[in-house]
Coordinates of C-alpha atoms in Angstrom, one line a residue:
Chain C
Q1396 CA -32.7 -2.9 -37.7
S1397 CA -36.2 -4.4 -37.2
A1398 CA -36.8 -7.4 -34.9
L1399 CA -36.9 -10.8 -36.5
T1400 CA -40.5 -12.0 -36.9
Q1401 CA -41.8 -15.0 -34.8
P1402 CA -45.3 -16.2 -34.2
A1403 CA -46.7 -14.9 -30.9
S1404 CA -47.7 -18.3 -29.7
V1405 CA -47.4 -22.0 -30.6
S1406 CA -49.1 -24.9 -28.8
G1407 CA -49.0 -28.6 -28.8
S1408 CA -49.8 -31.7 -26.7
P1409 CA -47.2 -33.7 -24.8
G1410 CA -45.2 -35.9 -27.1
Q1411 CA -45.9 -33.9 -30.2
S1412 CA -43.4 -32.0 -32.3
I1413 CA -43.8 -28.3 -32.9
T1414 CA -41.8 -25.8 -35.0
I1415 CA -41.2 -22.1 -34.3
S1416 CA -40.3 -19.9 -37.3
C1417 CA -38.0 -16.9 -37.2
T1418 CA -38.2 -14.7 -40.3
G1419 CA -35.6 -12.1 -41.1
T1420 CA -34.0 -10.5 -44.2
S1421 CA -31.1 -10.8 -46.5
S1422 CA -29.3 -8.5 -44.1
D1423 CA -29.4 -10.9 -41.2
I1424 CA -30.5 -14.5 -41.3
G1425 CA -30.0 -14.7 -45.1
S1426 CA -26.4 -13.5 -44.8
Y1427 CA -25.0 -15.6 -42.0
N1428 CA -25.3 -19.0 -40.4
H1429 CA -25.1 -17.3 -37.1
V1430 CA -28.6 -17.9 -35.6
S1431 CA -29.1 -18.9 -32.0
W1432 CA -32.2 -20.0 -30.2
L1433 CA -32.9 -19.2 -26.5
Q1434 CA -35.5 -20.5 -24.0
Q1435 CA -36.7 -18.3 -21.2
H1436 CA -38.9 -19.4 -18.3
P1437 CA -40.8 -16.7 -16.3
G1438 CA -38.5 -14.6 -14.0
K1439 CA -35.4 -16.4 -15.3
A1440 CA -32.5 -15.5 -17.5
P1441 CA -32.6 -17.0 -21.0
K1442 CA -30.9 -20.3 -21.8
L1443 CA -29.1 -21.1 -25.0
L1444 CA -30.6 -24.1 -26.9
S1445 CA -28.8 -24.0 -30.2
Y1446 CA -26.3 -21.8 -32.1
D1447 CA -24.8 -21.4 -35.6
V1448 CA -28.2 -22.6 -36.8
T1449 CA -27.8 -26.3 -36.0
K1450 CA -25.3 -26.7 -33.2
R1451 CA -26.2 -27.6 -29.6
P1452 CA -24.3 -26.4 -26.6
S1453 CA -23.0 -29.0 -24.2
G1454 CA -25.9 -30.2 -22.0
A1455 CA -28.6 -29.0 -24.3
S1456 CA -31.4 -31.5 -25.0
H1457 CA -31.4 -33.3 -28.4
R1458 CA -35.1 -32.7 -28.5
F1459 CA -34.3 -29.1 -29.7
S1460 CA -33.0 -28.8 -33.3
G1461 CA -32.4 -25.8 -35.4
S1462 CA -32.5 -25.3 -39.2
K1463 CA -32.5 -22.5 -41.8
S1464 CA -33.8 -21.9 -45.3
G1465 CA -33.1 -18.6 -47.0
N1466 CA -34.2 -15.7 -44.7
T1467 CA -36.1 -18.0 -42.2
A1468 CA -34.7 -20.0 -39.3
S1469 CA -36.7 -22.6 -37.4
L1470 CA -36.6 -24.4 -34.1
T1471 CA -38.2 -27.8 -33.8
I1472 CA -39.1 -29.2 -30.4
S1473 CA -39.6 -33.0 -30.5
G1474 CA -41.4 -35.0 -27.8
L1475 CA -43.0 -31.9 -26.3
Q1476 CA -42.8 -31.9 -22.5
A1477 CA -44.5 -29.8 -19.8
E1478 CA -41.2 -28.2 -18.9
D1479 CA -40.9 -26.9 -22.5
E1480 CA -43.7 -24.3 -21.7
A1481 CA -41.7 -21.1 -21.9
D1482 CA -40.9 -18.1 -24.2
Y1483 CA -38.5 -18.8 -27.1
Y1484 CA -36.3 -16.2 -28.9
C1485 CA -34.2 -16.4 -32.0
T1486 CA -31.3 -14.1 -32.7
S1487 CA -29.0 -13.4 -35.7
Y1488 CA -25.9 -11.5 -36.5
T1489 CA -26.4 -8.7 -39.1
T1490 CA -24.5 -7.1 -41.9
S1491 CA -24.3 -3.9 -39.8
S1492 CA -22.1 -5.9 -37.2
T1493 CA -25.0 -5.9 -34.8
F1494 CA -27.3 -8.5 -33.4
V1495 CA -31.1 -8.6 -33.6
F1496 CA -33.5 -10.7 -31.6
G1497 CA -36.8 -12.2 -32.6
T1498 CA -40.2 -10.9 -31.3
G1499 CA -40.5 -14.0 -29.1
T1500 CA -42.9 -17.0 -29.1
K1501 CA -44.8 -18.3 -26.2
V1502 CA -45.0 -22.1 -26.2
T1503 CA -48.0 -23.7 -24.4
V1504 CA -48.2 -27.4 -23.7
L1505 CA -51.8 -28.4 -23.8
Chain T
E1398 CA -18.8 -23.2 -13.3
V1399 CA -19.3 -20.0 -15.3
Q1400 CA -20.8 -17.1 -13.4
L1401 CA -21.8 -13.6 -14.4
V1402 CA -22.9 -11.2 -11.7
E1403 CA -24.4 -7.9 -12.6
S1404 CA -24.5 -4.9 -10.2
G1405 CA -25.3 -1.2 -10.2
G1406 CA -28.9 -1.2 -11.1
G1407 CA -31.5 1.1 -9.5
S1408 CA -33.8 4.0 -10.0
V1409 CA -32.8 7.2 -11.8
K1410 CA -34.6 10.2 -13.2
P1411 CA -34.8 10.9 -17.0
G1412 CA -31.7 12.5 -18.2
G1413 CA -29.6 10.9 -15.5
S1414 CA -26.7 8.4 -15.7
L1415 CA -26.0 4.9 -14.3
R1416 CA -23.2 2.4 -14.6
L1417 CA -23.7 -1.3 -14.6
S1418 CA -21.0 -3.8 -13.8
C1419 CA -20.7 -7.5 -14.6
A1420 CA -18.2 -9.7 -12.9
V1421 CA -17.3 -12.9 -14.8
S1422 CA -15.7 -16.0 -13.5
G1423 CA -15.2 -19.6 -14.7
I1424 CA -14.1 -18.7 -18.3
T1425 CA -11.1 -17.2 -19.9
F1426 CA -12.5 -13.6 -19.9
I1427 CA -9.8 -12.1 -22.2
D1428 CA -10.9 -14.4 -25.0
V1429 CA -14.7 -13.7 -25.0
W1430 CA -16.9 -11.0 -26.5
M1431 CA -19.3 -9.5 -24.0
N1432 CA -22.8 -8.3 -24.7
W1433 CA -25.5 -6.4 -22.9
V1434 CA -29.1 -7.4 -23.6
R1435 CA -32.1 -5.8 -22.0
Q1436 CA -35.7 -6.8 -21.4
A1437 CA -38.4 -4.2 -20.7
P1438 CA -41.2 -5.3 -18.3
G1439 CA -43.4 -7.8 -20.1
K1440 CA -41.5 -7.4 -23.3
G1441 CA -39.0 -9.3 -25.4
L1442 CA -35.2 -9.3 -25.5
E1443 CA -33.3 -6.4 -27.1
W1444 CA -29.6 -6.4 -27.9
V1445 CA -27.9 -3.3 -26.4
G1446 CA -24.3 -3.7 -27.5
Q1447 CA -21.1 -5.7 -27.6
I1448 CA -17.4 -5.3 -26.9
K1449 CA -14.9 -7.5 -28.6
T1450 CA -11.6 -8.7 -27.1
K1451 CA -8.4 -6.7 -26.6
T1452 CA -6.7 -8.5 -29.5
E1453 CA -9.6 -7.3 -31.7
G1454 CA -9.1 -3.7 -30.5
E1455 CA -12.0 -3.9 -28.0
R1456 CA -14.3 -2.8 -30.8
T1457 CA -17.8 -1.9 -29.7
D1458 CA -21.1 -2.0 -31.5
Y1459 CA -24.4 -0.7 -30.3
G1460 CA -28.1 -1.0 -31.1
A1461 CA -29.7 2.0 -32.7
P1462 CA -31.8 3.0 -29.6
V1463 CA -28.7 3.4 -27.4
K1464 CA -26.0 4.5 -29.8
G1465 CA -24.4 7.7 -28.6
R1466 CA -25.8 7.4 -25.1
F1467 CA -24.4 4.1 -23.8
T1468 CA -20.8 3.0 -23.7
I1469 CA -19.5 -0.5 -23.1
S1470 CA -16.0 -1.0 -21.7
R1471 CA -14.0 -3.9 -20.1
D1472 CA -11.3 -4.4 -17.6
D1473 CA -9.6 -7.8 -18.3
S1474 CA -7.5 -7.5 -15.1
E1475 CA -10.8 -7.6 -13.1
N1476 CA -12.7 -9.9 -15.4
T1477 CA -15.4 -7.2 -15.5
V1478 CA -17.5 -5.5 -18.2
Y1479 CA -19.2 -2.2 -17.8
L1480 CA -22.2 -0.5 -19.3
Q1481 CA -22.2 3.3 -18.8
M1482 CA -25.7 4.7 -19.5
N1483 CA -26.1 8.4 -20.0
S1484 CA -29.1 10.6 -21.0
L1485 CA -31.4 7.9 -19.8
K1486 CA -35.0 7.9 -21.0
T1487 CA -38.1 6.3 -19.5
E1488 CA -38.0 3.7 -22.4
D1489 CA -34.6 2.5 -21.1
T1490 CA -36.4 0.9 -18.1
A1491 CA -35.6 -2.8 -18.3
V1492 CA -33.7 -5.7 -16.7
Y1493 CA -30.2 -5.6 -18.1
F1494 CA -28.3 -8.9 -18.7
C1495 CA -24.6 -9.3 -19.4
V1496 CA -24.1 -12.2 -21.8
T1497 CA -21.0 -14.0 -23.2
N1498 CA -20.0 -14.3 -26.9
G1499 CA -21.9 -14.0 -30.1
Y1500 CA -23.8 -17.2 -29.3
F1501 CA -25.3 -15.7 -26.1
D1502 CA -24.2 -18.8 -24.2
Y1503 CA -23.9 -17.6 -20.6
W1504 CA -26.2 -15.1 -18.9
G1505 CA -26.1 -13.1 -15.7
Q1506 CA -29.1 -12.9 -13.5
G1507 CA -30.0 -9.4 -14.6
S1508 CA -30.0 -6.0 -13.0
L1509 CA -33.2 -3.8 -13.0
V1510 CA -32.9 -0.2 -14.2
T1511 CA -35.9 2.0 -13.6
V1512 CA -36.0 5.4 -15.3
S1513 CA -38.8 7.5 -13.9
S1514 CA -39.6 11.0 -12.7

Protein backbone atom coordinates (compact mmCIF):
# COMPACT_ATOMS: atom_id res chain seq x y z
CA GLN A 1 0.00 0.00 0.00
CA SER A 2 1.65 3.23 -1.14
CA ALA A 3 1.41 6.41 0.89
CA LEU A 4 -1.23 8.94 -0.10
CA THR A 5 0.24 11.84 -2.08
CA GLN A 6 0.32 15.31 -0.54
CA PRO A 7 2.20 18.43 -1.66
CA ALA A 8 5.47 18.79 0.26
CA SER A 9 4.71 22.37 1.21
CA VAL A 10 1.97 24.99 1.08
CA SER A 11 2.24 28.60 2.22
CA GLY A 12 -0.03 31.57 2.74
CA SER A 13 -0.29 34.92 4.44
CA PRO A 14 -2.22 35.50 7.67
CA GLY A 15 -5.94 35.69 7.03
CA GLN A 16 -5.77 33.86 3.72
CA SER A 17 -7.25 30.44 2.95
CA ILE A 18 -5.13 27.53 1.77
CA THR A 19 -6.02 24.02 0.62
CA ILE A 20 -3.96 20.85 1.04
CA SER A 21 -4.72 17.95 -1.29
CA CYS A 22 -4.40 14.25 -0.53
CA THR A 23 -4.50 11.93 -3.53
CA GLY A 24 -5.08 8.22 -3.19
CA THR A 25 -6.65 5.48 -5.27
CA SER A 26 -9.90 3.59 -5.69
CA SER A 27 -8.55 1.18 -3.03
CA ASP A 28 -8.50 3.79 -0.27
CA ILE A 29 -9.93 7.32 -0.51
CA GLY A 30 -12.11 6.38 -3.46
CA SER A 31 -13.75 3.50 -1.59
CA TYR A 32 -14.50 4.96 1.82
CA ASN A 33 -15.60 8.20 3.47
CA HIS A 34 -13.07 7.41 6.18
CA VAL A 35 -10.50 10.16 5.75
CA SER A 36 -8.95 11.95 8.71
CA TRP A 37 -6.66 14.97 8.85
CA LEU A 38 -4.03 15.51 11.52
CA GLN A 39 -1.87 18.47 12.53
CA GLN A 40 1.59 17.99 14.04
CA HIS A 41 3.75 20.70 15.56
CA PRO A 42 7.50 19.97 15.93
CA GLY A 43 8.26 17.58 18.76
CA LYS A 44 4.58 17.00 19.53
CA ALA A 45 2.12 14.19 18.96
CA PRO A 46 -0.31 14.70 16.07
CA LYS A 47 -3.74 16.19 16.76
CA LEU A 48 -6.97 15.22 14.99
CA LEU A 49 -8.53 18.05 12.97
CA SER A 50 -11.27 16.25 11.05
CA TYR A 51 -12.55 12.71 10.43
CA ASP A 52 -14.99 10.87 8.15
CA VAL A 53 -14.06 13.47 5.50
CA THR A 54 -16.08 16.40 6.87
CA LYS A 55 -16.66 15.87 10.61
CA ARG A 56 -14.82 17.83 13.29
CA PRO A 57 -13.97 16.45 16.73
CA SER A 58 -15.16 18.32 19.77
CA GLY A 59 -12.97 21.36 20.34
CA ALA A 60 -11.51 21.48 16.84
CA SER A 61 -11.46 24.87 15.16
CA HIS A 62 -14.11 25.57 12.51
CA ARG A 63 -11.35 27.13 10.41
CA PHE A 64 -10.38 23.60 9.35
CA SER A 65 -12.74 21.86 6.91
CA GLY A 66 -12.41 18.64 4.98
CA SER A 67 -13.85 17.52 1.66
CA LYS A 68 -13.48 14.74 -0.89
CA SER A 69 -13.97 14.22 -4.59
CA GLY A 70 -13.25 10.85 -6.15
CA ASN A 71 -9.82 9.63 -5.06
CA THR A 72 -8.73 13.00 -3.67
CA ALA A 73 -9.42 14.49 -0.25
CA SER A 74 -8.70 18.08 0.71
CA LEU A 75 -8.23 20.14 3.86
CA THR A 76 -8.97 23.85 3.72
CA ILE A 77 -7.61 26.17 6.38
CA SER A 78 -9.51 29.47 6.50
CA GLY A 79 -8.26 32.66 8.13
CA LEU A 80 -4.68 31.37 8.31
CA GLN A 81 -2.98 32.12 11.63
CA ALA A 82 0.63 31.93 12.80
CA GLU A 83 -0.15 28.92 15.00
CA ASP A 84 -1.30 26.98 11.94
CA GLU A 85 2.34 26.63 10.88
CA ALA A 86 2.84 22.87 11.25
CA ASP A 87 2.92 19.57 9.37
CA TYR A 88 -0.39 18.14 8.16
CA TYR A 89 -1.18 14.51 7.35
CA CYS A 90 -4.19 12.80 5.82
CA THR A 91 -5.07 9.16 6.42
CA SER A 92 -7.57 6.75 4.91
CA TYR A 93 -8.92 3.27 5.51
CA THR A 94 -8.20 0.84 2.67
CA THR A 95 -9.86 -2.13 1.01
CA SER A 96 -7.16 -4.33 2.59
CA SER A 97 -8.51 -3.48 6.08
CA THR A 98 -5.43 -1.37 6.76
CA PHE A 99 -4.80 2.34 7.07
CA VAL A 100 -2.49 4.49 5.01
CA PHE A 101 -1.07 7.93 5.79
CA GLY A 102 -0.25 10.76 3.43
CA THR A 103 3.30 11.90 2.73
CA GLY A 104 2.77 15.04 4.82
CA THR A 105 2.57 18.76 4.00
CA LYS A 106 4.51 21.53 5.71
CA VAL A 107 2.40 24.67 6.03
CA THR A 108 4.28 27.96 6.28
CA VAL A 109 2.61 31.20 7.33
CA LEU A 110 4.37 34.03 5.54
CA GLU B 1 -9.35 13.58 30.41
CA VAL B 2 -8.16 10.90 28.01
CA GLN B 3 -4.54 9.84 28.57
CA LEU B 4 -2.35 7.37 26.73
CA VAL B 5 1.08 6.63 28.20
CA GLU B 6 3.58 4.54 26.27
CA SER B 7 6.52 2.76 27.88
CA GLY B 8 9.13 0.17 27.00
CA GLY B 9 11.13 2.01 24.37
CA GLY B 10 14.91 1.95 24.20
CA SER B 11 17.90 0.76 22.21
CA VAL B 12 18.22 -2.72 20.74
CA LYS B 13 20.53 -4.44 18.26
CA PRO B 14 19.30 -5.60 14.85
CA GLY B 15 17.55 -8.94 15.16
CA GLY B 16 16.52 -8.20 18.73
CA SER B 17 13.11 -7.85 20.35
CA LEU B 18 11.30 -5.19 22.35
CA ARG B 19 7.80 -4.84 23.80
CA LEU B 20 6.01 -1.52 24.06
CA SER B 21 3.08 -0.92 26.40
CA CYS B 22 0.41 1.76 26.28
CA ALA B 23 -1.76 2.42 29.32
CA VAL B 24 -5.05 4.14 28.53
CA SER B 25 -7.35 6.07 30.86
CA GLY B 26 -10.33 8.39 30.52
CA ILE B 27 -12.25 6.33 27.93
CA THR B 28 -14.13 3.03 27.86
CA PHE B 29 -11.13 0.97 26.74
CA ILE B 30 -13.08 -2.19 25.90
CA ASP B 31 -15.03 -0.31 23.23
CA VAL B 32 -12.12 1.21 21.31
CA TRP B 33 -9.89 -0.03 18.52
CA MET B 34 -6.22 0.64 19.29
CA ASN B 35 -3.53 1.50 16.77
CA TRP B 36 0.22 1.83 16.73
CA VAL B 37 1.68 4.50 14.46
CA ARG B 38 5.38 5.24 14.05
CA GLN B 39 7.48 8.14 12.85
CA ALA B 40 11.11 7.69 11.83
CA PRO B 41 13.41 10.64 12.61
CA GLY B 42 12.59 13.54 10.31
CA LYS B 43 10.02 11.47 8.39
CA GLY B 44 6.25 11.20 8.12
CA LEU B 45 3.70 9.07 9.94
CA GLU B 46 3.41 5.35 9.17
CA TRP B 47 0.58 3.09 10.34
CA VAL B 48 1.96 0.00 12.07
CA GLY B 49 -1.16 -1.93 12.96
CA GLN B 50 -4.45 -2.14 14.82
CA ILE B 51 -6.34 -4.38 17.23
CA LYS B 52 -10.11 -4.36 17.33
CA THR B 53 -12.31 -4.98 20.38
CA LYS B 54 -12.98 -8.26 22.18
CA THR B 55 -16.51 -8.37 20.75
CA GLU B 56 -14.92 -8.15 17.30
CA GLY B 57 -12.63 -11.05 18.11
CA GLU B 58 -9.61 -8.80 18.83
CA ARG B 59 -8.85 -8.97 15.13
CA THR B 60 -5.43 -7.55 14.23
CA ASP B 61 -4.20 -6.02 10.99
CA TYR B 62 -0.68 -4.85 10.18
CA GLY B 63 1.17 -2.73 7.69
CA ALA B 64 3.27 -4.63 5.16
CA PRO B 65 6.70 -3.58 6.58
CA VAL B 66 5.98 -5.18 9.98
CA LYS B 67 3.63 -8.05 9.15
CA GLY B 68 4.99 -11.32 10.53
CA ARG B 69 7.44 -9.57 12.86
CA PHE B 70 5.20 -7.38 15.07
CA THR B 71 2.24 -8.49 17.19
CA ILE B 72 -0.38 -6.30 18.83
CA SER B 73 -2.33 -7.53 21.85
CA ARG B 74 -4.56 -5.99 24.50
CA ASP B 75 -5.45 -6.56 28.13
CA ASP B 76 -8.86 -5.02 28.79
CA SER B 77 -8.55 -5.70 32.53
CA GLU B 78 -5.48 -3.42 32.60
CA ASN B 79 -6.66 -0.94 29.93
CA THR B 80 -3.39 -1.61 28.16
CA VAL B 81 -2.34 -2.39 24.61
CA TYR B 82 0.99 -3.95 23.69
CA LEU B 83 3.27 -4.00 20.67
CA GLN B 84 5.66 -6.96 20.56
CA MET B 85 8.43 -6.27 18.07
CA ASN B 86 10.65 -9.14 16.94
CA SER B 87 13.42 -9.44 14.34
CA LEU B 88 13.98 -5.71 14.56
CA LYS B 89 15.72 -3.92 11.70
CA THR B 90 17.54 -0.59 11.60
CA GLU B 91 14.64 0.81 9.56
CA ASP B 92 12.31 0.18 12.51
CA THR B 93 14.01 3.05 14.36
CA ALA B 94 11.21 5.52 15.12
CA VAL B 95 9.00 7.11 17.73
CA TYR B 96 6.08 4.77 18.30
CA PHE B 97 2.69 6.25 19.20
CA CYS B 98 -0.37 4.41 20.46
CA VAL B 99 -3.58 5.92 19.09
CA THR B 100 -7.28 5.30 19.67
CA ASN B 101 -9.88 4.32 17.08
CA GLY B 102 -9.97 4.43 13.31
CA TYR B 103 -10.21 8.19 13.52
CA PHE B 104 -6.85 8.53 15.28
CA ASP B 105 -8.46 10.82 17.83
CA TYR B 106 -6.28 10.42 20.92
CA TRP B 107 -2.48 9.98 20.85
CA GLY B 108 0.15 9.05 23.39
CA GLN B 109 3.33 11.08 23.78
CA GLY B 110 5.38 8.51 21.88
CA SER B 111 8.16 6.09 22.80
CA LEU B 112 11.51 6.10 20.99
CA VAL B 113 12.84 2.80 19.67
CA THR B 114 16.39 2.80 18.32
CA VAL B 115 17.68 -0.22 16.42
CA SER B 116 21.42 0.00 15.92
CA SER B 117 24.49 -2.18 16.10
